[in-house]
Amino acid sequence: MSKLYKRYNELKATNDNQLYLFKSGMFFIFLDNDAKLISNELNLKLTKLNDNIVKCGFPINSFEKYSNLLKERGFEFSIIDENSSIVTSTSNYLNNIEIVNMINKIKNMDINKTSPIQAFNILSNFKKILGDKNEYENK
């Protein structure tokens, strides 16, 4: 049994009504019964994970498109990254992507060529991503 399918079964045992979307490499995939349901709903092709288990999915660069389609149809789902045991919501996942993108932008900046207004704008964007109230303000 694959690690993904083992994790899927563990999660389904705690909440069978929840849909679980796994980030695996360059794709997001649904497994087993979740895959059958979503494949039928979004017309995604079912493929075999192994002889007994099916999957369907989409490339990570299509995440926004498919997450919006799922939300429009009333589906809520949790996201599981293959490299993490954390189950997260769609909004938290998207927020984390924005933070990582912002950090990468800062890492690639040439500090000697950054104006004060550019630095201010970066900090302002971080504040927008984190929201006005974050866990660090009260520490």
Short mmCIF file of C-alpha atoms in Angstrom, two decimals:
data_model
loop_
_atom_site.label_atom_id
_atom_site.label_comp_id
_atom_site.label_asym_id
_atom_site.label_seq_id
_atom_site.Cartn_x
_atom_site.Cartn_y
_atom_site.Cartn_z
CA MET A 1 0.00 0.00 0.00
CA SER A 2 1.33 3.45 -0.87
CA LYS A 3 2.10 6.02 1.83
CA LEU A 4 -0.50 8.35 0.33
CA TYR A 5 -3.21 5.73 0.46
CA LYS A 6 -2.26 4.79 4.02
CA ARG A 7 -2.53 8.46 5.03
CA TYR A 8 -5.84 8.75 3.14
CA ASN A 9 -7.27 5.80 5.10
CA GLU A 10 -6.06 7.26 8.40
CA LEU A 11 -7.75 10.58 7.63
CA LYS A 12 -10.96 8.96 6.38
CA ALA A 13 -11.14 6.94 9.60
CA THR A 14 -11.32 10.20 11.56
CA ASN A 15 -13.68 12.04 9.17
CA ASP A 16 -15.22 10.07 6.33
CA ASN A 17 -17.23 13.07 5.08
CA GLN A 18 -14.16 15.23 4.42
CA LEU A 19 -12.47 15.27 1.00
CA TYR A 20 -8.68 15.08 1.01
CA LEU A 21 -6.50 16.54 -1.71
CA PHE A 22 -2.89 15.36 -1.69
CA LYS A 23 0.02 17.38 -3.06
CA SER A 24 2.30 14.83 -4.64
CA GLY A 25 5.23 16.08 -6.66
CA MET A 26 3.93 18.39 -9.38
CA PHE A 27 0.29 17.32 -8.95
CA PHE A 28 -2.65 17.46 -6.61
CA ILE A 29 -4.56 14.19 -6.43
CA PHE A 30 -7.71 12.76 -4.92
CA LEU A 31 -7.73 9.07 -4.01
CA ASP A 32 -10.22 6.21 -4.02
CA ASN A 33 -13.82 7.29 -3.28
CA ASP A 34 -12.85 10.96 -3.22
CA ALA A 35 -11.33 10.51 -6.68
CA LYS A 36 -14.45 8.81 -8.03
CA LEU A 37 -16.66 11.63 -6.74
CA ILE A 38 -14.45 14.46 -7.99
CA SER A 39 -13.71 12.76 -11.30
CA ASN A 40 -17.43 12.52 -11.96
CA GLU A 41 -18.06 16.10 -10.85
CA LEU A 42 -15.20 17.80 -12.73
CA ASN A 43 -14.75 15.30 -15.56
CA LEU A 44 -11.19 14.49 -14.50
CA LYS A 45 -9.72 11.25 -15.81
CA LEU A 46 -9.47 8.38 -13.34
CA THR A 47 -6.18 6.49 -13.37
CA LYS A 48 -4.86 3.65 -11.25
CA LEU A 49 -2.74 4.23 -8.19
CA ASN A 50 -2.43 0.43 -8.11
CA ASP A 51 -4.61 -2.53 -9.12
CA ASN A 52 -7.31 -1.71 -6.55
CA ILE A 53 -7.15 2.05 -6.04
CA VAL A 54 -7.97 4.90 -8.42
CA LYS A 55 -6.84 8.50 -8.40
CA CYS A 56 -7.57 11.70 -10.29
CA GLY A 57 -5.87 15.03 -10.18
CA PHE A 58 -4.44 18.10 -11.80
CA PRO A 59 -1.09 19.94 -12.03
CA ILE A 60 -0.17 22.24 -9.16
CA ASN A 61 -0.25 25.26 -11.47
CA SER A 62 -4.00 24.61 -11.94
CA PHE A 63 -4.74 24.66 -8.22
CA GLU A 64 -6.63 27.95 -8.20
CA LYS A 65 -8.83 26.92 -11.13
CA TYR A 66 -9.83 23.57 -9.65
CA SER A 67 -10.18 24.78 -6.08
CA ASN A 68 -12.56 27.48 -7.33
CA LEU A 69 -14.56 24.91 -9.33
CA LEU A 70 -14.84 22.70 -6.27
CA LYS A 71 -15.94 25.59 -4.07
CA GLU A 72 -18.52 26.69 -6.66
CA ARG A 73 -20.00 23.18 -6.50
CA GLY A 74 -20.08 23.24 -2.70
CA PHE A 75 -17.16 20.91 -2.01
CA GLU A 76 -14.92 21.59 0.96
CA PHE A 77 -11.58 19.82 1.09
CA SER A 78 -8.40 19.68 3.10
CA ILE A 79 -4.94 19.71 1.59
CA ILE A 80 -2.21 17.30 2.60
CA ASP A 81 1.36 17.90 1.46
CA GLU A 82 3.27 14.65 0.94
CA ASN A 83 6.21 16.10 2.89
CA SER A 84 4.14 17.10 5.89
CA SER A 85 1.73 15.49 8.28
CA ILE A 86 -0.23 18.74 8.51
CA VAL A 87 -3.72 18.89 7.07
CA THR A 88 -4.60 22.44 6.03
CA SER A 89 -7.50 24.37 4.59
CA THR A 90 -7.49 25.88 1.12
CA SER A 91 -7.18 29.44 2.43
CA ASN A 92 -4.26 28.55 4.71
CA TYR A 93 -2.55 26.71 1.86
CA LEU A 94 -2.89 29.70 -0.48
CA ASN A 95 -1.68 32.04 2.28
CA ASN A 96 1.40 29.85 2.81
CA ILE A 97 2.17 29.94 -0.93
CA GLU A 98 2.01 33.74 -0.86
CA ILE A 99 4.39 33.84 2.11
CA VAL A 100 6.87 31.49 0.44
CA ASN A 101 6.73 33.57 -2.76
CA MET A 102 7.36 36.73 -0.76
CA ILE A 103 10.32 35.16 1.06
CA ASN A 104 11.81 34.01 -2.25
CA LYS A 105 11.42 37.52 -3.63
CA ILE A 106 13.30 38.92 -0.63
CA LYS A 107 16.03 36.27 -0.91
CA ASN A 108 16.60 37.27 -4.54
CA MET A 109 16.69 41.01 -3.87
CA ASP A 110 19.85 43.03 -4.15
CA ILE A 111 19.67 44.99 -0.90
CA ASN A 112 22.13 47.56 -2.24
CA LYS A 113 19.73 48.42 -5.06
CA THR A 114 16.54 48.48 -2.99
CA SER A 115 15.03 51.87 -2.31
CA PRO A 116 13.31 52.69 1.00
CA ILE A 117 9.93 52.79 -0.77
CA GLN A 118 10.53 49.32 -2.25
CA ALA A 119 11.44 48.00 1.21
CA PHE A 120 8.32 49.63 2.68
CA ASN A 121 6.13 48.07 -0.04
CA ILE A 122 7.53 44.62 0.71
CA LEU A 123 6.78 45.00 4.42
CA SER A 124 3.34 46.34 3.60
CA ASN A 125 2.63 43.31 1.39
CA PHE A 126 3.72 40.99 4.20
CA LYS A 127 1.31 42.72 6.55
CA LYS A 128 -1.52 42.24 4.02
CA ILE A 129 -0.71 38.54 3.67
CA LEU A 130 -0.53 37.99 7.42
CA GLY A 131 -3.49 40.22 8.20
CA ASP A 132 -3.68 43.03 10.70
CA LYS A 133 -3.79 40.61 13.61
CA ASN A 134 -1.17 37.94 13.71
CA GLU A 135 0.29 35.76 16.41
CA TYR A 136 3.49 37.77 16.63
CA GLU A 137 1.94 41.12 17.53
CA ASN A 138 1.06 40.06 21.06
CA LYS A 139 4.34 38.35 21.94
#
